[in-house]
JSON list of C-alpha atoms in Angstrom, two decimals:
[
{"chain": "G", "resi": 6, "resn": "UNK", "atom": "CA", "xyz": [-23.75, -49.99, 17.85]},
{"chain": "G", "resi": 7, "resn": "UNK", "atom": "CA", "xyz": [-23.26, -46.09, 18.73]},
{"chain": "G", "resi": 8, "resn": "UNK", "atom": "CA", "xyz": [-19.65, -47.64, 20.87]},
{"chain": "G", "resi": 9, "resn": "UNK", "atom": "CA", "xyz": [-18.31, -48.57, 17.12]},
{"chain": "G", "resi": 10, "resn": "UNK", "atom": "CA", "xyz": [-19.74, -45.39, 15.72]},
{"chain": "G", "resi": 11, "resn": "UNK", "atom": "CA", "xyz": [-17.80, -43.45, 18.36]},
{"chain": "G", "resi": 12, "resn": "UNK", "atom": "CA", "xyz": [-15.09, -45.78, 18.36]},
{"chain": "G", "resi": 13, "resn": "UNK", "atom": "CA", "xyz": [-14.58, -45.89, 14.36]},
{"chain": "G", "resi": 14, "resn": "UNK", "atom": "CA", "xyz": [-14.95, -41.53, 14.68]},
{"chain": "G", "resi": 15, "resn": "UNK", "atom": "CA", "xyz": [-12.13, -41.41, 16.82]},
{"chain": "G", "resi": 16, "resn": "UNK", "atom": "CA", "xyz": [-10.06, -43.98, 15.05]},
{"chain": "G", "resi": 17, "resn": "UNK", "atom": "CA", "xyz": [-10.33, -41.90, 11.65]},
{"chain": "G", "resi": 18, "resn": "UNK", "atom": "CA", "xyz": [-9.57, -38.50, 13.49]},
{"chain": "G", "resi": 19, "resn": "UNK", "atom": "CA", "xyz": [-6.44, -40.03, 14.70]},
{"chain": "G", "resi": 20, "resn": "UNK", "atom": "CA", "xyz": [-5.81, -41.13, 11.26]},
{"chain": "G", "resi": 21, "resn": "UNK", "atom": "CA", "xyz": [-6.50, -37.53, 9.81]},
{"chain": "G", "resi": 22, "resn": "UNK", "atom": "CA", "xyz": [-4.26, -36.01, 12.16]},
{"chain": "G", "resi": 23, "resn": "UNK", "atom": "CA", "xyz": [-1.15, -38.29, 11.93]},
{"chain": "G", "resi": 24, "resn": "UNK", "atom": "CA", "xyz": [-0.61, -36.99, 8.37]},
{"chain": "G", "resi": 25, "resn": "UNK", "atom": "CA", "xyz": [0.33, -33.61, 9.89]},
{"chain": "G", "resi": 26, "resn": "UNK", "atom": "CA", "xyz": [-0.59, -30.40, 8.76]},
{"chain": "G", "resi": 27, "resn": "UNK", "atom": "CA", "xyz": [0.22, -29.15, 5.32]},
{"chain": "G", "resi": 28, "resn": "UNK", "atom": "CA", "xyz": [2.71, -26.77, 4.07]},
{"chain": "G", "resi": 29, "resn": "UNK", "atom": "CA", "xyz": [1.35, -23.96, 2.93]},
{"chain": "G", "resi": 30, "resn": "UNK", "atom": "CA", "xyz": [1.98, -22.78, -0.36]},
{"chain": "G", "resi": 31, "resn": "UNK", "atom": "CA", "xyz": [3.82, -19.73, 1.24]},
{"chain": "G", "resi": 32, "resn": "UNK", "atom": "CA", "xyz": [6.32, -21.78, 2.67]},
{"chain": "G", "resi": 33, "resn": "UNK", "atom": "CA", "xyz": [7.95, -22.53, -0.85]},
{"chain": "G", "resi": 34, "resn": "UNK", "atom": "CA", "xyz": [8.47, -18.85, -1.15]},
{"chain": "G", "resi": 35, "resn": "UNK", "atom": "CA", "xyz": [10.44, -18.43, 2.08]},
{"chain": "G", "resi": 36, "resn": "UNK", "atom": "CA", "xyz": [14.09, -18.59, 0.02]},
{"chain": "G", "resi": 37, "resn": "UNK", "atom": "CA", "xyz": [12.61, -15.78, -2.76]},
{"chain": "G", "resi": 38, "resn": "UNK", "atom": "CA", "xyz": [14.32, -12.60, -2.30]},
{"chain": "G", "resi": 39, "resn": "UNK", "atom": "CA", "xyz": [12.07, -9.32, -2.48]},
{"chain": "G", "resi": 40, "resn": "UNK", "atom": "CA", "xyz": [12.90, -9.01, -5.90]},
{"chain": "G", "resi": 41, "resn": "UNK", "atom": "CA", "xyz": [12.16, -12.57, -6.96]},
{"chain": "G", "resi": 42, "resn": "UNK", "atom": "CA", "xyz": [8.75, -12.32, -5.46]},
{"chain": "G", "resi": 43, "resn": "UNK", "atom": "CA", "xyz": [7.90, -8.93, -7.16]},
{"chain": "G", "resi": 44, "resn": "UNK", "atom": "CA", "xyz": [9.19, -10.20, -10.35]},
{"chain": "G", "resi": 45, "resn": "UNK", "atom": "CA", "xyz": [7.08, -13.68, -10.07]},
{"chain": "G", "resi": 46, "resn": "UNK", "atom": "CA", "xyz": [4.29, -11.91, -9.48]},
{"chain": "G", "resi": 47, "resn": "UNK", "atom": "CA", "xyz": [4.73, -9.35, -12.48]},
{"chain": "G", "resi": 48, "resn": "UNK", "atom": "CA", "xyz": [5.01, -12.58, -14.35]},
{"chain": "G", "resi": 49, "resn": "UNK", "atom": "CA", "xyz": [2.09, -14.09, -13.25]},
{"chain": "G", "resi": 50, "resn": "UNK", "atom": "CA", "xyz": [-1.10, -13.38, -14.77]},
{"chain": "G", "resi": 51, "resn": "UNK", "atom": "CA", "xyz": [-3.39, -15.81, -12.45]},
{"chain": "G", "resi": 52, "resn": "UNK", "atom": "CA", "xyz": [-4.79, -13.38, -9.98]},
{"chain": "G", "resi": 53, "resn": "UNK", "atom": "CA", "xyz": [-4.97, -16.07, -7.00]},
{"chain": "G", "resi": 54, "resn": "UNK", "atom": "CA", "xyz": [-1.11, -16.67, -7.61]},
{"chain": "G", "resi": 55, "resn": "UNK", "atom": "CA", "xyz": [-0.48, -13.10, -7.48]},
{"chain": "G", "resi": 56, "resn": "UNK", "atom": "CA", "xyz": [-1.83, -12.32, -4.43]},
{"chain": "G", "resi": 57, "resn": "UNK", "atom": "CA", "xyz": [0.32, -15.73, -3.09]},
{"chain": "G", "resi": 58, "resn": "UNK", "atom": "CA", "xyz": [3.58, -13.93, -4.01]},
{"chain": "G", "resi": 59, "resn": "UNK", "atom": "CA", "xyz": [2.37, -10.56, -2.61]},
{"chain": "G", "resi": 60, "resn": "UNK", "atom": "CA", "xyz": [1.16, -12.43, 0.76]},
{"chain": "G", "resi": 61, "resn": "UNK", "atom": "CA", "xyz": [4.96, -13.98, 0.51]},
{"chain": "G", "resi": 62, "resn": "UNK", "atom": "CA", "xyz": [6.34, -10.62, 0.11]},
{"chain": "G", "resi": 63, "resn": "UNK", "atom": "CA", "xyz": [4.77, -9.26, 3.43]},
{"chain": "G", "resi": 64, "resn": "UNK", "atom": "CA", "xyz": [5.25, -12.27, 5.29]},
{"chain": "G", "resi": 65, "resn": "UNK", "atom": "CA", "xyz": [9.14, -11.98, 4.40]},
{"chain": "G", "resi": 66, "resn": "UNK", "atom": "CA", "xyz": [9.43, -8.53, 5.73]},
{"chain": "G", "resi": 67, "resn": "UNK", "atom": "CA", "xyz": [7.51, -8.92, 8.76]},
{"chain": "G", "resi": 68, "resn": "UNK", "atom": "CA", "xyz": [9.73, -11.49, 9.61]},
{"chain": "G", "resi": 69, "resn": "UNK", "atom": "CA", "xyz": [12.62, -9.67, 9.06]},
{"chain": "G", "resi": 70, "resn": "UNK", "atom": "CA", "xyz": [10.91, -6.64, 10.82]},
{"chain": "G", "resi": 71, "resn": "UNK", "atom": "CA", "xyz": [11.66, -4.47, 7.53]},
{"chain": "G", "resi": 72, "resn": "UNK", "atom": "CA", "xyz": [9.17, -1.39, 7.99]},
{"chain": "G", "resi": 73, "resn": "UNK", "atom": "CA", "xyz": [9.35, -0.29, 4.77]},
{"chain": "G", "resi": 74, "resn": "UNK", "atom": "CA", "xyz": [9.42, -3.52, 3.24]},
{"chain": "G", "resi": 75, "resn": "UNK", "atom": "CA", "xyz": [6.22, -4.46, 5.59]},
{"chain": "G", "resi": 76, "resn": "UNK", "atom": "CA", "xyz": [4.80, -0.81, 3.90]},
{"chain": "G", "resi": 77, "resn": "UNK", "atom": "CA", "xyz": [5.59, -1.71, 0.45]},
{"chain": "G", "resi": 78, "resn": "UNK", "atom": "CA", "xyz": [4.26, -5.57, 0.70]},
{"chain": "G", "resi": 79, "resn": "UNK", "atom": "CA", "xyz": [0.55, -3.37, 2.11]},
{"chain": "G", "resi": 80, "resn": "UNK", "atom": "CA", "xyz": [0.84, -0.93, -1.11]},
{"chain": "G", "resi": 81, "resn": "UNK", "atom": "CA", "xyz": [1.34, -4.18, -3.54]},
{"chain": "G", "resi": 82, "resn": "UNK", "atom": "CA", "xyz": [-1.48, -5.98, -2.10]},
{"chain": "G", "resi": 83, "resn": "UNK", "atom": "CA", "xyz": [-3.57, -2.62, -1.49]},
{"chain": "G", "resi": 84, "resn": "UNK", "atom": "CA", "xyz": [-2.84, -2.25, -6.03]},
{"chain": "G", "resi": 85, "resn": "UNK", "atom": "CA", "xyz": [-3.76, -6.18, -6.37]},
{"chain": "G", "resi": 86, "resn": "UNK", "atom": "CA", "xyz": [-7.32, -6.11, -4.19]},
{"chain": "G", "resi": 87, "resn": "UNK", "atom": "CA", "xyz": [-10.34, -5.14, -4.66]},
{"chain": "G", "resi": 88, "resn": "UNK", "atom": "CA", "xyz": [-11.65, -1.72, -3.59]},
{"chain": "G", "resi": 89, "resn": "UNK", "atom": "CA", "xyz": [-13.31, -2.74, -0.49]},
{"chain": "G", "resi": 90, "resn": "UNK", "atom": "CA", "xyz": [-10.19, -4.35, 1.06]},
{"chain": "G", "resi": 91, "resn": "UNK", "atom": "CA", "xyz": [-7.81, -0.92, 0.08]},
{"chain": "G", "resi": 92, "resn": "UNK", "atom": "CA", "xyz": [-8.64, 0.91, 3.55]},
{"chain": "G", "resi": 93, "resn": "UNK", "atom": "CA", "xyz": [-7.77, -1.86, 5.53]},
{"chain": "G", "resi": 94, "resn": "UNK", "atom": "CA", "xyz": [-4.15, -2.18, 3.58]},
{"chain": "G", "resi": 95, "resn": "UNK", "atom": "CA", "xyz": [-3.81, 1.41, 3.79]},
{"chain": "G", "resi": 96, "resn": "UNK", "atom": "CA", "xyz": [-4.25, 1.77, 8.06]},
{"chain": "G", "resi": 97, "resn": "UNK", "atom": "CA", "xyz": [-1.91, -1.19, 8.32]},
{"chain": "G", "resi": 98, "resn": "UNK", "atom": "CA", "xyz": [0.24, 1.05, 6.13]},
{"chain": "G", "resi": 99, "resn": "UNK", "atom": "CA", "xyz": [-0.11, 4.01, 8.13]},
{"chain": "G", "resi": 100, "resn": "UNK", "atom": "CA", "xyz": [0.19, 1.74, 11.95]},
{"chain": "G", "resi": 101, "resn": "UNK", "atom": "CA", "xyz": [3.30, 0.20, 10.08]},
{"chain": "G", "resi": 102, "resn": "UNK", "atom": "CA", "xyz": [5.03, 3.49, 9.29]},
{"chain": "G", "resi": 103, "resn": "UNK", "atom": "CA", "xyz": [4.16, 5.00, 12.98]},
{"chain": "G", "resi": 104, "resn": "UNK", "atom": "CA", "xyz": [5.84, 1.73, 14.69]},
{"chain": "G", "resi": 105, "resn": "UNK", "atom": "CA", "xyz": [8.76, 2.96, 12.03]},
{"chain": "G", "resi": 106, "resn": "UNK", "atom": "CA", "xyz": [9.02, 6.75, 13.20]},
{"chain": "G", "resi": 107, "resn": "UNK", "atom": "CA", "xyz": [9.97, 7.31, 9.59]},
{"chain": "G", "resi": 108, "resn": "UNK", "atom": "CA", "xyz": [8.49, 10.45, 8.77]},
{"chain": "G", "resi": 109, "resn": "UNK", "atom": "CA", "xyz": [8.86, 10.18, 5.29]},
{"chain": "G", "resi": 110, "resn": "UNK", "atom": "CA", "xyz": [7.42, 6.36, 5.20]},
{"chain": "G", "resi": 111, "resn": "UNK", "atom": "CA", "xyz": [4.96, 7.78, 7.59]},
{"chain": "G", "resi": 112, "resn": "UNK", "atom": "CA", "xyz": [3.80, 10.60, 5.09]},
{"chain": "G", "resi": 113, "resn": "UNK", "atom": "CA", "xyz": [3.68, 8.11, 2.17]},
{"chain": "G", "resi": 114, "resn": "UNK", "atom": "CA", "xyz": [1.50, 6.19, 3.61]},
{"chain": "G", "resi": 115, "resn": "UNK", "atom": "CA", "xyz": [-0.72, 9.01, 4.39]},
{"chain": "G", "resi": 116, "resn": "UNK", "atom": "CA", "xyz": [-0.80, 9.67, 0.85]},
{"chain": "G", "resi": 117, "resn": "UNK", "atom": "CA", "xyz": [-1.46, 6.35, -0.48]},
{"chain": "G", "resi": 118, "resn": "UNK", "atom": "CA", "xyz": [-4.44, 6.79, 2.04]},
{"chain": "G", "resi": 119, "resn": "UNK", "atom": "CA", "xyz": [-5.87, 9.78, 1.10]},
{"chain": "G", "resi": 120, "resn": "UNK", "atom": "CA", "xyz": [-5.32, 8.56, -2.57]},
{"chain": "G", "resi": 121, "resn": "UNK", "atom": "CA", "xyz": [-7.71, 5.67, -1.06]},
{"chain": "G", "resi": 122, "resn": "UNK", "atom": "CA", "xyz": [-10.31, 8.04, 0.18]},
{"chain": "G", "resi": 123, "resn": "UNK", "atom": "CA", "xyz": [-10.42, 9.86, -3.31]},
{"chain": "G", "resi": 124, "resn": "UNK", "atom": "CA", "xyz": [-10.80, 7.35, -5.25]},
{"chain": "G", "resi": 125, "resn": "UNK", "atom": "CA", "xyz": [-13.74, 6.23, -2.85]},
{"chain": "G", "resi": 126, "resn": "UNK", "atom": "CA", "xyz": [-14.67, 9.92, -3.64]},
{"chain": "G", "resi": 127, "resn": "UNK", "atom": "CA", "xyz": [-14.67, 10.87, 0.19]},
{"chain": "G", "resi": 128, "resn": "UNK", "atom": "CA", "xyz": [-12.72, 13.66, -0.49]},
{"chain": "G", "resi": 129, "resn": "UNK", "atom": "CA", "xyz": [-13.11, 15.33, 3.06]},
{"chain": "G", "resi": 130, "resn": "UNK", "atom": "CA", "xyz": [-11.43, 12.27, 4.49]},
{"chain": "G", "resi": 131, "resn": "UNK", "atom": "CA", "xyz": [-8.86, 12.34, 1.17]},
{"chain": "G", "resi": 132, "resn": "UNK", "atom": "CA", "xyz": [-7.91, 15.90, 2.30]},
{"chain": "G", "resi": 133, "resn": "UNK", "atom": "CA", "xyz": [-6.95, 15.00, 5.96]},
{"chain": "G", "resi": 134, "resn": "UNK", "atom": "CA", "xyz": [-4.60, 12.62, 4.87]},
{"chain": "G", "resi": 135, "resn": "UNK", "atom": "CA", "xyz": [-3.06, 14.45, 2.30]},
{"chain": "G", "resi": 136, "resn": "UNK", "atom": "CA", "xyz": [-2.57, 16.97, 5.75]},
{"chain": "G", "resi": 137, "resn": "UNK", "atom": "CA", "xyz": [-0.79, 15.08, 7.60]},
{"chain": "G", "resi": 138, "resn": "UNK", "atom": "CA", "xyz": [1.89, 13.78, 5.09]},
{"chain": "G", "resi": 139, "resn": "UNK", "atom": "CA", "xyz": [1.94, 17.60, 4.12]},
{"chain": "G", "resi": 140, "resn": "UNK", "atom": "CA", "xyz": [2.59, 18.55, 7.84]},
{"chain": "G", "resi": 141, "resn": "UNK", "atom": "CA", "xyz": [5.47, 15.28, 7.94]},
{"chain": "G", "resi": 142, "resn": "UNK", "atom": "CA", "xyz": [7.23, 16.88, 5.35]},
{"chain": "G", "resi": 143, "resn": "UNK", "atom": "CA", "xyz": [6.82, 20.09, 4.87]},
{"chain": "G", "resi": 144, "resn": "UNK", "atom": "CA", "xyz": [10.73, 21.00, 6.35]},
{"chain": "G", "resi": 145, "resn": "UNK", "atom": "CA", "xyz": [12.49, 17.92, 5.02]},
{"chain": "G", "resi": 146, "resn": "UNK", "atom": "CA", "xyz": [14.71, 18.97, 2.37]},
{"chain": "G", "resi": 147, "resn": "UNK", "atom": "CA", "xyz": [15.79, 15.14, 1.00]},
{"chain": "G", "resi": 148, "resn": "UNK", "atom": "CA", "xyz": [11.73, 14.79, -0.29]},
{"chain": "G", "resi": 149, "resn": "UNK", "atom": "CA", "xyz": [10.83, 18.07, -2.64]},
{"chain": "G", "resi": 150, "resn": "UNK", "atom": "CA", "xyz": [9.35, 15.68, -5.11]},
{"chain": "G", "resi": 151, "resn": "UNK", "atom": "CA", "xyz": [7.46, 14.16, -2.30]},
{"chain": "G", "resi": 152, "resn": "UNK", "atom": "CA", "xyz": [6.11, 17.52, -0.96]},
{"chain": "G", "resi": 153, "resn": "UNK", "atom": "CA", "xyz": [4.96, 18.49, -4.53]},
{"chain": "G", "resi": 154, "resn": "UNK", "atom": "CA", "xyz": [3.24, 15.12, -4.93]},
{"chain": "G", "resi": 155, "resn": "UNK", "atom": "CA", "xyz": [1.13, 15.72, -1.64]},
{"chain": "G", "resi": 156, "resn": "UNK", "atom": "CA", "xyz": [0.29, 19.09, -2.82]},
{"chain": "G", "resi": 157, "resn": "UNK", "atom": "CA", "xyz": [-0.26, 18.04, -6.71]},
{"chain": "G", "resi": 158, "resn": "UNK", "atom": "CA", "xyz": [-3.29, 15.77, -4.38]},
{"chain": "G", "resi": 159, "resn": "UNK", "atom": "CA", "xyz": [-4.32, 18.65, -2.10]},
{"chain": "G", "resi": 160, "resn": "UNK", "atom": "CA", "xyz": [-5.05, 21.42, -5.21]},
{"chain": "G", "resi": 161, "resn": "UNK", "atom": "CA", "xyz": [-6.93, 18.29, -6.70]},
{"chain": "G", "resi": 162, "resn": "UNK", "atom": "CA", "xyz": [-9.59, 17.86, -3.72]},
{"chain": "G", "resi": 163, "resn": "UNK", "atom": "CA", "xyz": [-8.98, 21.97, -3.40]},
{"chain": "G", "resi": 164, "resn": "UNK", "atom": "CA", "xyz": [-10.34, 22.16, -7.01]},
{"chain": "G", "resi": 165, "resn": "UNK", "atom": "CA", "xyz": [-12.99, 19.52, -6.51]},
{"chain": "G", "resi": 166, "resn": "UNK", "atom": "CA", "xyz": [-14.69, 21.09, -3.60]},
{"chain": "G", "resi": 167, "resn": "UNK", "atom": "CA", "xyz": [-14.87, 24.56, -5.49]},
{"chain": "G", "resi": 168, "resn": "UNK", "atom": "CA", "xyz": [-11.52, 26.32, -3.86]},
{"chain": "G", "resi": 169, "resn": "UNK", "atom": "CA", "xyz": [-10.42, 27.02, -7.38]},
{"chain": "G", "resi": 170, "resn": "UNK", "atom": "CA", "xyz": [-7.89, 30.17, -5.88]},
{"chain": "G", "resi": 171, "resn": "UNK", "atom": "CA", "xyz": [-6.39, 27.90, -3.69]},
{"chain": "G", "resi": 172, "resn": "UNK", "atom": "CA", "xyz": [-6.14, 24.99, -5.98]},
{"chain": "G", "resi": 173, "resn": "UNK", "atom": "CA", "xyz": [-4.58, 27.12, -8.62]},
{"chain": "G", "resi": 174, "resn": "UNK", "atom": "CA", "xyz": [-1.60, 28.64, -6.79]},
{"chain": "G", "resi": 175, "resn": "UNK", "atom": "CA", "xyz": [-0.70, 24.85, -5.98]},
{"chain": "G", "resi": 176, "resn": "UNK", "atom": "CA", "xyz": [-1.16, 23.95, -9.35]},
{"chain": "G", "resi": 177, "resn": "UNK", "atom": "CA", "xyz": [1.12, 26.66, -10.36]},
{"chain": "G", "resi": 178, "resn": "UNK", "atom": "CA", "xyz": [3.57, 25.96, -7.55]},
{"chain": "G", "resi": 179, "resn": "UNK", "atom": "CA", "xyz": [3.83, 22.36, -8.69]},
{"chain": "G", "resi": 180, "resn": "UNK", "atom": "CA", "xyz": [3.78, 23.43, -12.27]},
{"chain": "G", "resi": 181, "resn": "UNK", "atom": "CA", "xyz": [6.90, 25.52, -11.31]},
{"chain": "G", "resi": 182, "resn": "UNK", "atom": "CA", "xyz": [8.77, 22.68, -9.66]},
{"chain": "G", "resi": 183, "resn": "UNK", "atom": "CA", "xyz": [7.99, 20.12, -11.96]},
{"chain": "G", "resi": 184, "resn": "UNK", "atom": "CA", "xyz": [8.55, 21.70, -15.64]},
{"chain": "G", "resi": 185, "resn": "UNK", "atom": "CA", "xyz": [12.51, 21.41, -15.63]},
{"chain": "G", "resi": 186, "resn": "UNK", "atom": "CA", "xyz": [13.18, 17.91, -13.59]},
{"chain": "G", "resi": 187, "resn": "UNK", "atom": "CA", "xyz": [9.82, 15.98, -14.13]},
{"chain": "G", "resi": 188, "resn": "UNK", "atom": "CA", "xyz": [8.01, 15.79, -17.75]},
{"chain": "G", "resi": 189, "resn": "UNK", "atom": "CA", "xyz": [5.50, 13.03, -16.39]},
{"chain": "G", "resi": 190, "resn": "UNK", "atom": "CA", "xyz": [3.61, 14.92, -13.76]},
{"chain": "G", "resi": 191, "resn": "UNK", "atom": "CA", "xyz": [4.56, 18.69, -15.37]},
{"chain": "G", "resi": 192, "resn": "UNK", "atom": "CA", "xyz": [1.90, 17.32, -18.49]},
{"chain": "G", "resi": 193, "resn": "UNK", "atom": "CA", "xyz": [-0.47, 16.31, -15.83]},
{"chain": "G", "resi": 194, "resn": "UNK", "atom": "CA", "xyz": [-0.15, 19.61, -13.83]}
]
């Protein structure tokens, strides 16, 4: 009796494996361009197909081997997930840009980090990010608005742990930059 058991077993695992494997759902996504994907999932307002067009996204650039492409498709699906998955988007962020050496992609994603840690109100950790993108690019001329962004962030966590001097000349330094070019973040300065 336990031969036709076995037997039978064996005959329906051959059966279940002839079918072949399924496509994923991915796979129908493959002749999307960047832009189609980001625009489906702007569309889109179930949360599970979302993240399938995001997931599309990164799986298209890391093909092509498109750095920031592969950085932008961690920031999407770092915005779409839930707070306890952003740290892990934002070091594949960071390890992405370093494989780059793209300073600037590089300091970004040290931003979007320490934007991570604030938010998760470690603000020592927040600070040390915001560092290092300021030390990536504090001499590059093609990224003032970048450089006043990372400092807008560093007089924040300078105000927040009570360096109100400090965080005051940045304000005032941003304040100055933004006021003619930049309306959005001169009102929030």
């Amino acid at each position: 009796m336990s031969k036709w058991i076995c037997i039978a077993s064996m005959l329906m695992g051959q059966l279940l494996l002839a079918q072949g494997p399924e496509k994923s759902s991915s796979d129908s996504l493959v002749s999307f361009s960047y832009s189609q994907l980001l625009n489906a999932y702007k569309k889109e307002r179930d949360s599970s197909n979302r993240t399938r067009y995001l997931n599309a996204y990164l799986q298209k650039a890391k093909y092509h081997k498109h750095f920031e492409k592969i950085v932008a498709g961690y920031k999407n699906l770092l915005h779409n997930s839930p707070e306890h998955k952003r740290l892990s988007y934002a070091d594949s962020m960071v390890l992405t840009a370093e494989k780059s050496k793209d300073s600037l992609l590089l300091a970004k994603s040290y931003l979007t980090k320490g934007v991570v840690f604030y938010r998760s109100t470690m603000y020592s950790l927040a600070l040390d990010n915001y560092l290092k993108a300021n030390a990536l690019v504090s001499n590059a001329k093609e990224s003032r608005y970048l450089r006043y962004k990372i400092k807008y962030n560093i007089a924040h966590i300078k105000q927040y742990l009570g360096d109100y001097q400090e965080a005051l000349v940045l304000f005032n330094d941003c304040l100055e930059f933004y006021m003619n070019s930049y309306p959005r973040p001169y009102l929030n300065t």
